[in-house]
Every structure is written in structure tokens, then in C-alpha cells.
Short mmCIF file of C-alpha atoms and ligand atoms in Angstrom, two decimals:
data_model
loop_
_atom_site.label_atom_id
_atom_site.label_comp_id
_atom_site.label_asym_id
_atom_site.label_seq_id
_atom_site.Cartn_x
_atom_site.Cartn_y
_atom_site.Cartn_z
CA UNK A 7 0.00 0.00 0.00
CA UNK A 8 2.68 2.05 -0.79
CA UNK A 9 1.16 3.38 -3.55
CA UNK A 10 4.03 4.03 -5.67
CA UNK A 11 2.86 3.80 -8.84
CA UNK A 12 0.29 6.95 -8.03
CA UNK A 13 3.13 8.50 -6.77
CA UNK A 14 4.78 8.68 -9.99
CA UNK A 15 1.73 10.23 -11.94
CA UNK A 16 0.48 12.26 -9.29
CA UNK A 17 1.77 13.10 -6.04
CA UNK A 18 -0.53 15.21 -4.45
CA UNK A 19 -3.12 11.81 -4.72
CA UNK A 20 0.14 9.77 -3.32
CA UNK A 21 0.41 12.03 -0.22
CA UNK A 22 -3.60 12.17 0.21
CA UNK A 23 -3.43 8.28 -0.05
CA UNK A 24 -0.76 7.73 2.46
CA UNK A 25 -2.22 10.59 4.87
CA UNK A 26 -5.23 8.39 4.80
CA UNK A 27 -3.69 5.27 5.76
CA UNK A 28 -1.94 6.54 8.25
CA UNK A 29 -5.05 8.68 9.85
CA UNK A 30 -6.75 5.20 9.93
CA UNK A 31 -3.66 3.89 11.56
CA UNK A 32 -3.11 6.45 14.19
CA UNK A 33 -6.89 7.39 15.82
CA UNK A 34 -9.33 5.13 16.56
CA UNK A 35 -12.01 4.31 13.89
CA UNK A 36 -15.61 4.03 15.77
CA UNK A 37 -18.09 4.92 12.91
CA UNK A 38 -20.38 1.55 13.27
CA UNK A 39 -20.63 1.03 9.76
CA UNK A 40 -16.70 1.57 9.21
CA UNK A 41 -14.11 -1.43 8.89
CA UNK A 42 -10.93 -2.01 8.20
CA UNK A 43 -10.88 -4.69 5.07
CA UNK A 44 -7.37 -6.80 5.10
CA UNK A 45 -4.92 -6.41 2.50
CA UNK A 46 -6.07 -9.30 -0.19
CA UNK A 47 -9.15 -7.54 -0.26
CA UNK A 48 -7.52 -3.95 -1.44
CA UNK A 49 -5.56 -5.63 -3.55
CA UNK A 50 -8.73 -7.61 -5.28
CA UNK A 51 -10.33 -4.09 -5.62
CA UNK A 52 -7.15 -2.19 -7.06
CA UNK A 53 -6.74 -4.41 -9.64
CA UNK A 54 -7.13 -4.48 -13.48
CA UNK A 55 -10.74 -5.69 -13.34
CA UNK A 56 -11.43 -2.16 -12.71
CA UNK A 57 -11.20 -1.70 -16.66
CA UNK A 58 -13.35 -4.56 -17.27
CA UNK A 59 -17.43 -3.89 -18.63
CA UNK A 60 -19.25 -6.99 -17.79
CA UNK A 61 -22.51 -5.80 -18.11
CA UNK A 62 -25.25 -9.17 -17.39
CA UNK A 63 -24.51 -11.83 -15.40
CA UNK A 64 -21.67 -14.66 -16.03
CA UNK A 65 -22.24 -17.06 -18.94
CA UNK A 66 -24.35 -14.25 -20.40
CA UNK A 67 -22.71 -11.14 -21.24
CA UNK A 68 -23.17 -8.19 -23.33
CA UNK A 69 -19.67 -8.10 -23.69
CA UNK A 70 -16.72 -10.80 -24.77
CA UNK A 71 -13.57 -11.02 -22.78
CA UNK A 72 -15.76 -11.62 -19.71
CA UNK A 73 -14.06 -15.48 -18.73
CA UNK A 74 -12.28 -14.05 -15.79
CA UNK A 75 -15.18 -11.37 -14.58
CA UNK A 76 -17.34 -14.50 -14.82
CA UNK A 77 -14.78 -16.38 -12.70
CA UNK A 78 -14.83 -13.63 -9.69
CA UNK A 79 -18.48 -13.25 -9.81
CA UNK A 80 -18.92 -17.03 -9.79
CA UNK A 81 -17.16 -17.39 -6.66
CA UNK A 82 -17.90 -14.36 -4.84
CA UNK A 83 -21.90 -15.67 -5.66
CA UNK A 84 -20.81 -19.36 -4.11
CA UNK A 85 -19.29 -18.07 -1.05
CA UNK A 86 -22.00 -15.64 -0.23
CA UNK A 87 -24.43 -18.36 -1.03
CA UNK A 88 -22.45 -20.62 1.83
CA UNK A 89 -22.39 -17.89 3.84
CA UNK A 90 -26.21 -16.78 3.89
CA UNK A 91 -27.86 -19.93 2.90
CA UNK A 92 -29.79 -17.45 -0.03
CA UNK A 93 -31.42 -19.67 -2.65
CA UNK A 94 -30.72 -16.77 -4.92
CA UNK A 95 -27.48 -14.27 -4.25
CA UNK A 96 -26.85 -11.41 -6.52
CA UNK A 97 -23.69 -9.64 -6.08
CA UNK A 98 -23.33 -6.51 -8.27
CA UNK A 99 -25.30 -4.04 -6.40
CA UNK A 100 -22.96 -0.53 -6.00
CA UNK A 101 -24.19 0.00 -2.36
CA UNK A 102 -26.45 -1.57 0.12
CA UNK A 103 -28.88 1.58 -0.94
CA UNK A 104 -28.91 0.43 -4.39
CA UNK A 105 -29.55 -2.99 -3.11
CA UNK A 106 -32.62 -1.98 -1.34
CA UNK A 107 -33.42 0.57 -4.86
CA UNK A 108 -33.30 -2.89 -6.85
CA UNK A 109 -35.90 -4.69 -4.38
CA UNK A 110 -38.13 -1.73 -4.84
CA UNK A 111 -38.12 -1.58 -8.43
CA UNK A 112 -38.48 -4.99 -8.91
CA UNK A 113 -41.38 -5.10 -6.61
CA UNK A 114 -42.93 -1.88 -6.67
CA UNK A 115 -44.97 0.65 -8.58
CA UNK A 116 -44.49 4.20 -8.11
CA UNK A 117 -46.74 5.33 -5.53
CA UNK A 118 -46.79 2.05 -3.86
CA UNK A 119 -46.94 1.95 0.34
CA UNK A 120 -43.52 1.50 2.46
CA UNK A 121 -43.76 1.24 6.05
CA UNK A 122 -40.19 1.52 7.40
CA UNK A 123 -38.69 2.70 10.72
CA UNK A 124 -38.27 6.88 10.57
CA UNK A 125 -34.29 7.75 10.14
CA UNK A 126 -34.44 9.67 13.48
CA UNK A 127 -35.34 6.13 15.24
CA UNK A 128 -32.36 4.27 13.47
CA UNK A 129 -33.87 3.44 9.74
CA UNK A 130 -32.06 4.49 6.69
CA UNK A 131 -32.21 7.14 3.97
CA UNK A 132 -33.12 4.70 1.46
CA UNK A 133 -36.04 3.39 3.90
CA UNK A 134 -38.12 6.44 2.52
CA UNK A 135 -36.49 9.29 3.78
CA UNK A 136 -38.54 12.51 1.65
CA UNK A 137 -34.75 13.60 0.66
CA UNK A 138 -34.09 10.35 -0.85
CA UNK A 139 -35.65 9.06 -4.09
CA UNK A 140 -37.58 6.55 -2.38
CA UNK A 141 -39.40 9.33 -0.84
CA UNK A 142 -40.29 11.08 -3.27
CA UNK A 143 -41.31 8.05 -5.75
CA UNK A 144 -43.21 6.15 -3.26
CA UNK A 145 -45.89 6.67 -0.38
CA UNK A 146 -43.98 5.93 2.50
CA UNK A 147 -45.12 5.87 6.02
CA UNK A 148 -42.76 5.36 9.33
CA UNK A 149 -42.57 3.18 12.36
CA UNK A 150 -40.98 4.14 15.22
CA UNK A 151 -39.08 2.47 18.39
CA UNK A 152 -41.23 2.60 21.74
CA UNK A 153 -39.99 5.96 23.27
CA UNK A 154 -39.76 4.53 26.70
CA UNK A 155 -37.81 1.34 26.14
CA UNK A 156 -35.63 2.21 22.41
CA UNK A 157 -37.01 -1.65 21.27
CA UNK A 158 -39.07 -1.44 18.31
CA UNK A 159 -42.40 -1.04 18.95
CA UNK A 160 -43.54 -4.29 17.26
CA UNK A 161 -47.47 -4.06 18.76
CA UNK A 162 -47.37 -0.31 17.23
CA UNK A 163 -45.85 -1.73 13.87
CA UNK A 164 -49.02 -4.56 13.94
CA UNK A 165 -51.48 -1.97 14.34
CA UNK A 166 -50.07 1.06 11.61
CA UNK A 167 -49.45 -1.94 9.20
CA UNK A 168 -53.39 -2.95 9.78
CA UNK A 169 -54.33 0.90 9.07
CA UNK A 170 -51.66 1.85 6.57
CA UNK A 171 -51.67 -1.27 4.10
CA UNK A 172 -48.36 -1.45 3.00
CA UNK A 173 -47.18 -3.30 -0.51
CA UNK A 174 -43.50 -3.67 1.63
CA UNK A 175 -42.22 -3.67 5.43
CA UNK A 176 -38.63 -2.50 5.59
CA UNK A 177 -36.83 -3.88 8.60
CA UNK A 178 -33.22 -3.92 9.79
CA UNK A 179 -31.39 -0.43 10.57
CA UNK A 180 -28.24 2.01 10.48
CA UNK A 181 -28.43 2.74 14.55
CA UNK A 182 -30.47 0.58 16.38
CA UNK A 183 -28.45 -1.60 18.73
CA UNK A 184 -30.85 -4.33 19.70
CA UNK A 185 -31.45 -7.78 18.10
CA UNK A 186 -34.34 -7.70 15.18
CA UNK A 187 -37.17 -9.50 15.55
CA UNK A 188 -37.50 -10.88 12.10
CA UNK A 189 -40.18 -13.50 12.88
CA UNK A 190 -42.37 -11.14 14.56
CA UNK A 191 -41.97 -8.74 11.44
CA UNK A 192 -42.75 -11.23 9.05
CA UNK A 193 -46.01 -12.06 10.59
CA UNK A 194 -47.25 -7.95 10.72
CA UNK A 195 -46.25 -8.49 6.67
CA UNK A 196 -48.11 -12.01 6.69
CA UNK A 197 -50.88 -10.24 8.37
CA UNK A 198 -51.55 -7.67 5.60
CA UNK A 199 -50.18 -9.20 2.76
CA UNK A 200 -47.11 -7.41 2.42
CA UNK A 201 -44.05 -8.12 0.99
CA UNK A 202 -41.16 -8.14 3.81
CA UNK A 203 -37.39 -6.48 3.13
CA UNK A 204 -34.72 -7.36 5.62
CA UNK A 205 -31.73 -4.63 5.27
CA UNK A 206 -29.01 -6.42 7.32
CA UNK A 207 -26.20 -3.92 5.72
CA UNK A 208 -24.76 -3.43 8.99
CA UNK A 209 -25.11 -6.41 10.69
CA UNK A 210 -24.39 -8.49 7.52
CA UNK A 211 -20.93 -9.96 9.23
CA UNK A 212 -22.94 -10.93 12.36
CA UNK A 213 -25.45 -12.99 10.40
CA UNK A 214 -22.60 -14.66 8.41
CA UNK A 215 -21.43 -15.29 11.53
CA UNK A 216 -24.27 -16.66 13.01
CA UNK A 217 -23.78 -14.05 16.13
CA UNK A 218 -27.58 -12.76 14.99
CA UNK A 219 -29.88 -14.22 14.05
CA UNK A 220 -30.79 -14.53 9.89
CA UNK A 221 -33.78 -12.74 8.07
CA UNK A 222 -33.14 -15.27 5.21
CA UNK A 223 -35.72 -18.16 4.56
CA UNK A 224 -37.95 -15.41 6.61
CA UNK A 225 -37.98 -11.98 4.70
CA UNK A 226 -38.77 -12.40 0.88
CA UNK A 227 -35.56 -10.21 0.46
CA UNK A 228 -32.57 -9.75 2.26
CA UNK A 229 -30.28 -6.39 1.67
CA UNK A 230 -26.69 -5.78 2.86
CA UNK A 231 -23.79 -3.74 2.45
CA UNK A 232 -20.14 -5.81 2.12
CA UNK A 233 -17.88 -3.48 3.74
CA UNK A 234 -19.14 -3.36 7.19
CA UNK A 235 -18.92 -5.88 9.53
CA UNK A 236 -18.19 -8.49 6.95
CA UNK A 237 -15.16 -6.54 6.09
CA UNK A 238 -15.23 -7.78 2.21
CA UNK A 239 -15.09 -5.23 -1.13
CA UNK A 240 -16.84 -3.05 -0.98
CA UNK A 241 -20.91 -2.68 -1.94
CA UNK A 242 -23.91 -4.45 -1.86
CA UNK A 243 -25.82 -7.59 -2.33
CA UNK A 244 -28.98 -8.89 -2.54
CA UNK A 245 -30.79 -12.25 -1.47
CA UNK A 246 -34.14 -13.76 -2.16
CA UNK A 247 -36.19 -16.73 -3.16
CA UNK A 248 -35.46 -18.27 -6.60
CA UNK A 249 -39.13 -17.34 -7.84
CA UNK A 250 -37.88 -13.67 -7.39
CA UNK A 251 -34.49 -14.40 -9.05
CA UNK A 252 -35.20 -12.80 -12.48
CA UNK A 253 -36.79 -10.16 -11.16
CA UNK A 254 -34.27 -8.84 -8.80
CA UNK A 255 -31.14 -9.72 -11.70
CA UNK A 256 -33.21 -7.35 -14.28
CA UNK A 257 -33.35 -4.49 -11.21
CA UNK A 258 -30.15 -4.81 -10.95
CA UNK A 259 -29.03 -4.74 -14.40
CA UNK A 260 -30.60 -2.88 -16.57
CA UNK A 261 -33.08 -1.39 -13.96
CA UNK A 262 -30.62 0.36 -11.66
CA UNK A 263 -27.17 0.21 -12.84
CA UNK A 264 -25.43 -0.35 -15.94
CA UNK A 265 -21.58 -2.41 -15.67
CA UNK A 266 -21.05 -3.73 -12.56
CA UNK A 267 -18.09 -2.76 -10.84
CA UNK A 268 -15.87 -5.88 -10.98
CA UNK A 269 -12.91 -4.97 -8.88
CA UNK A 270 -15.17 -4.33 -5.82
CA UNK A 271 -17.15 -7.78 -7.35
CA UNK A 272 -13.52 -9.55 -6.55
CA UNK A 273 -13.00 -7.40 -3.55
CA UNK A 274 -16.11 -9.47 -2.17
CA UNK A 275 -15.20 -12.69 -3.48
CA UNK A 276 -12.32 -12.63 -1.41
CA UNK A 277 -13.74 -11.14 1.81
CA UNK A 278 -16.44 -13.79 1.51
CA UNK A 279 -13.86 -16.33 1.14
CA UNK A 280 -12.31 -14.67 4.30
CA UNK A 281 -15.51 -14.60 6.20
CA UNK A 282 -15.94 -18.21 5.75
CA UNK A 283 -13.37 -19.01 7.95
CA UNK A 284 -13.83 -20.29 11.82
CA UNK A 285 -12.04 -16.97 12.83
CA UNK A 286 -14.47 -14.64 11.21
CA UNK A 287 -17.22 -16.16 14.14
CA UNK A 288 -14.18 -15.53 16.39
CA UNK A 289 -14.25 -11.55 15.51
CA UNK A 290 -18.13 -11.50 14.99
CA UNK A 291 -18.24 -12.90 18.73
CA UNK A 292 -15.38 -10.42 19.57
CA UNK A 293 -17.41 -7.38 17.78
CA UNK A 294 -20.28 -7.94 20.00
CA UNK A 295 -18.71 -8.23 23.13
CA UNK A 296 -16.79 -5.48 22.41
CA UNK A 297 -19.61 -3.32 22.33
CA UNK A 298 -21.41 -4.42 25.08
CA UNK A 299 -18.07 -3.86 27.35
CA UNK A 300 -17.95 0.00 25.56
CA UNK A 301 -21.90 0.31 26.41
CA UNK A 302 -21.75 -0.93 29.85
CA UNK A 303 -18.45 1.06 30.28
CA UNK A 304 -20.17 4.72 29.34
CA UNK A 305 -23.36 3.93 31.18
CA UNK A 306 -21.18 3.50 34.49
CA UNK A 307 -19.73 7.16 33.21
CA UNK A 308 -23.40 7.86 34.01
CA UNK A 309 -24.15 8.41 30.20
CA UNK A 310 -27.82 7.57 28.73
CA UNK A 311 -27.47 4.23 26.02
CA UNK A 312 -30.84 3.96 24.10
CA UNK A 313 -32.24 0.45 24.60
CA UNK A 314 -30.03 0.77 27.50
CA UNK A 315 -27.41 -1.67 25.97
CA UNK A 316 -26.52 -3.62 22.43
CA UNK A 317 -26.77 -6.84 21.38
CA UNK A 318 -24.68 -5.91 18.32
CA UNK A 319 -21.58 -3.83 16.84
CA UNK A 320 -23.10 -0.79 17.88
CA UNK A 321 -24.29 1.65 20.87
CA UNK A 322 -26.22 4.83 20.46
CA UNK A 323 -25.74 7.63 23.07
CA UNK A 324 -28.43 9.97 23.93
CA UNK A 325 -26.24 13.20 25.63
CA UNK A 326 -29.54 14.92 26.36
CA UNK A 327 -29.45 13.97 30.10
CA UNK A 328 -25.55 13.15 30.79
CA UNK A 329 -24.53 16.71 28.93
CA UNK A 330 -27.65 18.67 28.19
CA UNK A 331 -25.02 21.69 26.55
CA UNK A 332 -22.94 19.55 24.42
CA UNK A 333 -24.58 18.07 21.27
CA UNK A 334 -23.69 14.74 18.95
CA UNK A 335 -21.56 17.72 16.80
CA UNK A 336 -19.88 19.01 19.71
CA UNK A 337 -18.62 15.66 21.15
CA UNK A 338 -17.92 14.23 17.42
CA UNK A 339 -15.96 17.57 17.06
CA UNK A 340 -13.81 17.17 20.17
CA UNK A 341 -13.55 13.40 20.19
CA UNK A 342 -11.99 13.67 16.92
CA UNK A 343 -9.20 16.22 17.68
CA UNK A 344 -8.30 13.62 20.58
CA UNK A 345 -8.21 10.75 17.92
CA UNK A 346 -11.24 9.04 18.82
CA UNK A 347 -13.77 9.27 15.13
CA UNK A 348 -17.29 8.55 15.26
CA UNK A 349 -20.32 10.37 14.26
CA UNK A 350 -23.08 12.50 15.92
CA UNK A 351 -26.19 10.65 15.49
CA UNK A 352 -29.91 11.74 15.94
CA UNK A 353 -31.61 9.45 18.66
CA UNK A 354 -35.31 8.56 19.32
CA UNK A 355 -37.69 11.44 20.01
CA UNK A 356 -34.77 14.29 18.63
CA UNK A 357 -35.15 17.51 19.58
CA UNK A 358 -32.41 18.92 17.79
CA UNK A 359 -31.44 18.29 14.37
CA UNK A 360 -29.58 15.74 11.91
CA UNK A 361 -26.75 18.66 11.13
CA UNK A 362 -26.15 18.79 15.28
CA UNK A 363 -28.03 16.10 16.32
CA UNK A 364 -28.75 14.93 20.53
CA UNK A 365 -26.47 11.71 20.41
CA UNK A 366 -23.63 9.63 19.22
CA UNK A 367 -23.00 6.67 17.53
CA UNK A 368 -20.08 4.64 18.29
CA UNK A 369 -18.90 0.57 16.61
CA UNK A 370 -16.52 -1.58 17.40
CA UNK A 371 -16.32 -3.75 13.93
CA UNK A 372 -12.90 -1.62 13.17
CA UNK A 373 -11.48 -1.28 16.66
CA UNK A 374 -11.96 -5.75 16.82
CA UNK A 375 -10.44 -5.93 13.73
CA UNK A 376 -7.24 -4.24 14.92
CA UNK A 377 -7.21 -6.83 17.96
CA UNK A 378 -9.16 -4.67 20.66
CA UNK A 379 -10.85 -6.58 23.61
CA UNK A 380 -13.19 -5.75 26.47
CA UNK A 381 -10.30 -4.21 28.56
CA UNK A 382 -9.40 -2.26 25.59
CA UNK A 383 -13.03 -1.25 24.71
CA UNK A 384 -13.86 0.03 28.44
CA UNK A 385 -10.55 2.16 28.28
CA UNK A 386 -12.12 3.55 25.01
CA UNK A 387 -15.30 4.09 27.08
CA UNK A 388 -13.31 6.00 29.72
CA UNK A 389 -11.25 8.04 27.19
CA UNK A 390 -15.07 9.22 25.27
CA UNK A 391 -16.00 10.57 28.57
CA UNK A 392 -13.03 12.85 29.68
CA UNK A 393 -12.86 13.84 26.13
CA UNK A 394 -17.44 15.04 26.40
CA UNK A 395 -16.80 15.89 30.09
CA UNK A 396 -14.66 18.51 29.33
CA UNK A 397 -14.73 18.75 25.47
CA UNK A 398 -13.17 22.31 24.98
CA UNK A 399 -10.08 21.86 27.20
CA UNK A 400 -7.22 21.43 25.50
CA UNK A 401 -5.12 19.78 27.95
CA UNK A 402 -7.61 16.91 28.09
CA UNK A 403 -7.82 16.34 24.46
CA UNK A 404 -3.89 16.26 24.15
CA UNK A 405 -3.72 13.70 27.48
CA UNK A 406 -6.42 11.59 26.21
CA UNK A 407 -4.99 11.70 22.20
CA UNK A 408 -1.73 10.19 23.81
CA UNK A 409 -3.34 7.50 25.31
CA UNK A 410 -4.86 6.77 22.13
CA UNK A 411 -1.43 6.58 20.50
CA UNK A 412 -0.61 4.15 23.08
CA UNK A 413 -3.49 1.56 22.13
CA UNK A 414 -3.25 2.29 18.11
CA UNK A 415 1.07 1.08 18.58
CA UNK A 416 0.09 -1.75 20.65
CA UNK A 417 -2.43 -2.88 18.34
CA UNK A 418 -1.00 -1.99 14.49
CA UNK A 419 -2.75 -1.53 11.52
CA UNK A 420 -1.59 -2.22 7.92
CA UNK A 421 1.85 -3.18 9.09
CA UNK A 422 3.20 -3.54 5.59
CA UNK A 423 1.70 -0.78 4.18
N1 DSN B 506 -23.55 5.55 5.97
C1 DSN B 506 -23.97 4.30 6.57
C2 DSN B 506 -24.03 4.38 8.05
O1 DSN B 506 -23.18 5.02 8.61
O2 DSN B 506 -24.88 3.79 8.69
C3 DSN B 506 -25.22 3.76 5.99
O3 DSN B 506 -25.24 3.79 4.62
#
């Protein structure tokens, strides 16, 4: 990762490229949906398959020369296939948003009803947010989790679903740090005759993993992103039943995008193949408990956790009690000048805004990767709350930023690079 060929032909990129690494190397990396992917995998994705069109699917190209883009999609399809247990796997989705744009094309007409958890209660943009296209092209209405306890409000899902009518239920989220009911979600859809998407993009290592539970053979469609917790290329994918096969491959391609990018296709192969083996449950089990010791860590710093805990990779801070004056933008402002990088988040029931929003949102799929552990992770928790106790002195920030030096050298990232 030296990058010397960029250097060559453009120095400026060289320097921006090695600045990067070594940010990532030197603070610690707590944005839940962040990872750090191992080597093989940046070198599948910087390779010459980047120059490749392989527009279709393999064996059936618009294109010749496809033998070896056929190979790499062949195998990253077989692995996720072992890995899911999907009767139908299809890997060329950009993004885990155009993953979930493919399910709704294939499945929807514009106008049609999706009832999806609100973004301020841990859904997505592409749920139906009104500033996303699925807003705007669809009549979307929004669940929320029970304001007292941060769980989803399952009986209050049942009954809007009975009222509302949807054609699709959206589950799985971007902040919401308790298992997901899938079950109980695919009966409300049952119930009303409802199609049922399962967006698992960032728990989509943990399922692999077994660590949570699986929306597949439950859902009718399964959505993830690659790069998170699974830590392969990066992307999306998406998984259904083989009666929906077709349907979802034309969404896909042509509906959505046009050549599929087949260095992040290989990039996924090879995390896949990664993912598959008995360490990956190993640092899926390590994730988790990671987060739980972080959680439990800031909530004995007297700090508010929505849900109160995590059963996953995540925990979401409400400051609202703990540090009425200092907002998610404040303490993702000060945290990073001491080395620590996560991101404001809004939290259930927001009374401030998405640009400077009431909590934070902090992961541990990056920190695990680099070998943290529980002792590490309540450290962490310890360092977070000097750093918001106190977030505009300067001495603090430089004490606590030296401490974090201390546990990036003793657990190193990228060594070759
Ligand atoms: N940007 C991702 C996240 O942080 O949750 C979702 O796409």
C-alpha cells in the first residue's frame, strides 16, 4: 500500500493516499458502519478488473472477454451463497442503498406503500427518507421504536401496518443496537399481505457469523452492504427466493445500474472467502462483546445508552441527560481532535437536528479488527468521557490523544503498508 505507482503520476493523490492510511492507523475508527478490510481484499479491488465492462450476469454477457469477470463473480456468488444460505445471491449491487433501490423496483410501482422505521429512530435514507428518491417516488409511512424502552415497537408496527396497508415492510437499521425480531416482522407483513425487506447492511458480518440471528428463509428479500462488519469489497448484495431471481437480476441490471463494478465484485469474493473461515465467528463474537463492554463502560460514566445496551456492533448515546449543553456535533468535534472518530447521530424522540443532532453513535467492527478486547473497549469508554466531560479543554484532548497513541502502537494496523 505504498502506492508508488500513483506516486509517480500524481503526487498530491500519493500524499492524500498515504495521509489516509496513516489517519486510519493512528486514531481510533468508531463509525459503526466503518471497517478495516485486510490487505487481499484492497488488492482484489485495485486491480485491473477495474477496466473490465461486464454488463449481465456470467455465462451471459453483453460483452466478450468476460471469462475471468465471470470467474470472480462465480465465486464471490458461491461463497455468499455458503455464507447466507440465499437460494438466490446477486452480487453486483454498487451500495447496500442500491440494493434496497433494486428490491423496490423490482417489486414496486411508483406510488406504492412503504412502512419503514423513521431515520431519526435508526432506519435508513433509502427506507423512505422525503430527501431520498424513495421518498419522493413512493408513499412511505414510518414506524418508530417505543420511546420509553428504544425496542421497536412491534405491537405499534401490527397496528399502523393494519391501518396503513403497505405493498413492503422495511426492517433492519443504520443505529439501532438491539437484536431484530425478524419472525415477529414477518407475521405484521403475513398479516396484511405485504411483501417483507430485511436490510441487514450493517449487521451483515454478524449474520454470516451466526452471532444474529438470519432474516433469510424469513424476509422475501434480504439487503446488505459488504464493507461493514463483513469486512469484504466493498458494496452491496442482494438475497431472495429463486421465484424472485429474475426479477431482482433485471433491477439490478438494466433497472438500476449499468456495468457492474468488478474490482469491488472480486473485492467481495475474497472477503467472503475470508468470512468463511472459523475466525471470522471468532471476531463477529469479539465485535459484540466489544460493544457491550464499551456500552456498559459509558453507562457507568453515568451516560444515557438507548435500549439501555446492544446486542450488536453498535451503541447509540443519547447526551440529552448526561450533557444537556454539548450536542452529537460538539462531542464528534472534540472526540476527533483527541483521535477518537465517530459520528453525531440523531436518537429517538430528537429535539435537535440531523446537522447537530442529541447523540452519538459509536462501533466496534474496526477497533476488533485491529485486535481490541473488552479491557481495551472500556478504556475507550473511559477516554469518550473525559474527552465530552470537558470537550473544549485542550489539555484533556492532548492527554487523552496520547493515550490513544498508546493503544493504536500496541495494536497496528496495515503493518506492511
Ligand atoms: N452511511 C452508513 C451508516 O453510517 O450507517 C449507511 O449507509
Amino acid at each position: 500500500m505504498d502506492h508508488e505507482h500513483v506516486r509517480e503520476v500524481d503526487p498530491a493523490v500519493a500524499d492524500a493516499l498515504k495521509g489516509e492510511v496513516e489517519r486510519q492507523r493512528s486514531s481510533l475508527q468508531m463509525i459503526a458502519s466503518e471497517n478495516h478490510v485486510s490487505e487481499a481484499v484492497i488488492d482484489a479491488q485495485g486491480s485491473a478488473l477495474t477496466n473490465k465492462y461486464a454488463e449481465g450476469y456470467p455465462g451471459s454477457r453483453y460483452y466478450g472477454g468476460c471469462e475471468y469477470a465471470d470467474e470472480v463473480e462465480e465465486l464471490a456468488i458461491e461463497r455468499a451463497t455458503e455464507l447466507f444460505g440465499a437460494d438466490h445471491v446477486n452480487v453486483q449491487p454498487h451500495s447496500g442503498t442500491q440494493a434496497n433501490q433494486a428490491v423496490y423496483f423490482a417489486m414496486l410501482e411508483p406510488g406504492d406503500k412503504i412502512l419503514s422505521l423513521d431515520l431519526t429512530h435508526g432506519g435508513h435514507l433509502s427506507h423512505g427518507h422525503p430527501a431520498n428518491f424513495v421518498g419522493q417516488f413512493y408513499d412511505v409511512e414510518q414506524y418508530e421504536v417505543d420511546a420509553e424502552t428504544g425496542y421497536i415497537d412491534y405491537d405499534g408496527l401490527e397496528a399502523q401496518a393494519a391501518e396503513f396497508e403497505p405493498d413492503i415492510i422495511v426492517s433492519g437499521y443504520s443505529a439501532y443496537p438491539r437484536e431484530i425480531e425478524w419472525g415477529r416482522i414477518q407475521d405484521v407483513a403475513d398479516d396484511v399481505d405485504a411483501l417483507h425487506l430485511a436490510d441487514i447492511a450493517h449487521i451483515t458480518g454478524l449474520v454470516a457469523a451466526g452471532v444474529h440471528s438470519s432474516p433469510v428463509g424469513i424476509a422475501d428479500f434480504v439487503t446488505g452492504s459488504t464493507h461493514k462488519t463483513i469486512r469484504s469489497g466493498r458494496g452491496g448484495i442482494v438475497m431472495c427466493e429463486e421465484a424472485y431471481a429474475d426479477d431482482i437480476d433485471s433491477a439490478v441490471f438494466p433497472g438500476g445500474q449499468g456495468g457492474p463494478l468488478m474490482h469491488n465484485v472480486a473485492g467481495k469474493a475474497v472477503g467472503f472467502k475470508e468470512a468463511l473461515q472459523p475466525e471470522f465467528e471468532d471476531y463477529a463474537e469479539q465485535t459484540v462483546a466489544n460493544a457491550k463492554a464499551l456500552g456498559d463502560q459509558l453507562a457507568e460514566h453515568g451516560f444515557s445508552l438507548v435500549s439501555e445496551g446492544t446486542d450488536n456492533h453498535l451503541v447509540l448515546v443519547d447526551l440529552r441527560e448526561s450533557h444537556p449543553d454539548t450536542s452529537g456535533g460538539d462531542a464528534e468535534e472534540a472526540l476527533e481532535d483527541a483521535g477518537i472518530v465517530l459520528n453525531g447521530n440523531t436518537v429517538p424522540g430528537e429535539t435537535r437536528s440531523a446537522f447537530d443532532p442529541s447523540g452519538i453513535r459509536a462501533g466496534t467492527p474496526a477497533l476488533t479488527t485491529r485486535g481490541f478486547d473488552e479491557d481495551d473497549c472500556r478504556t475507550v469508554a473511559d477516554l469518550i468521557a473525559r474527552v465530552i466531560d470537558d470537550p473544549d479543554d485542550e489539555d484533556v484532548l492532548e492527554s487523552v490523544r496520547a493515550e490513544v497513541d498508546e493503544l493504536c502502537a500496541a495494536n497496528p494496523l496495515y503493518e506492511d503498508a
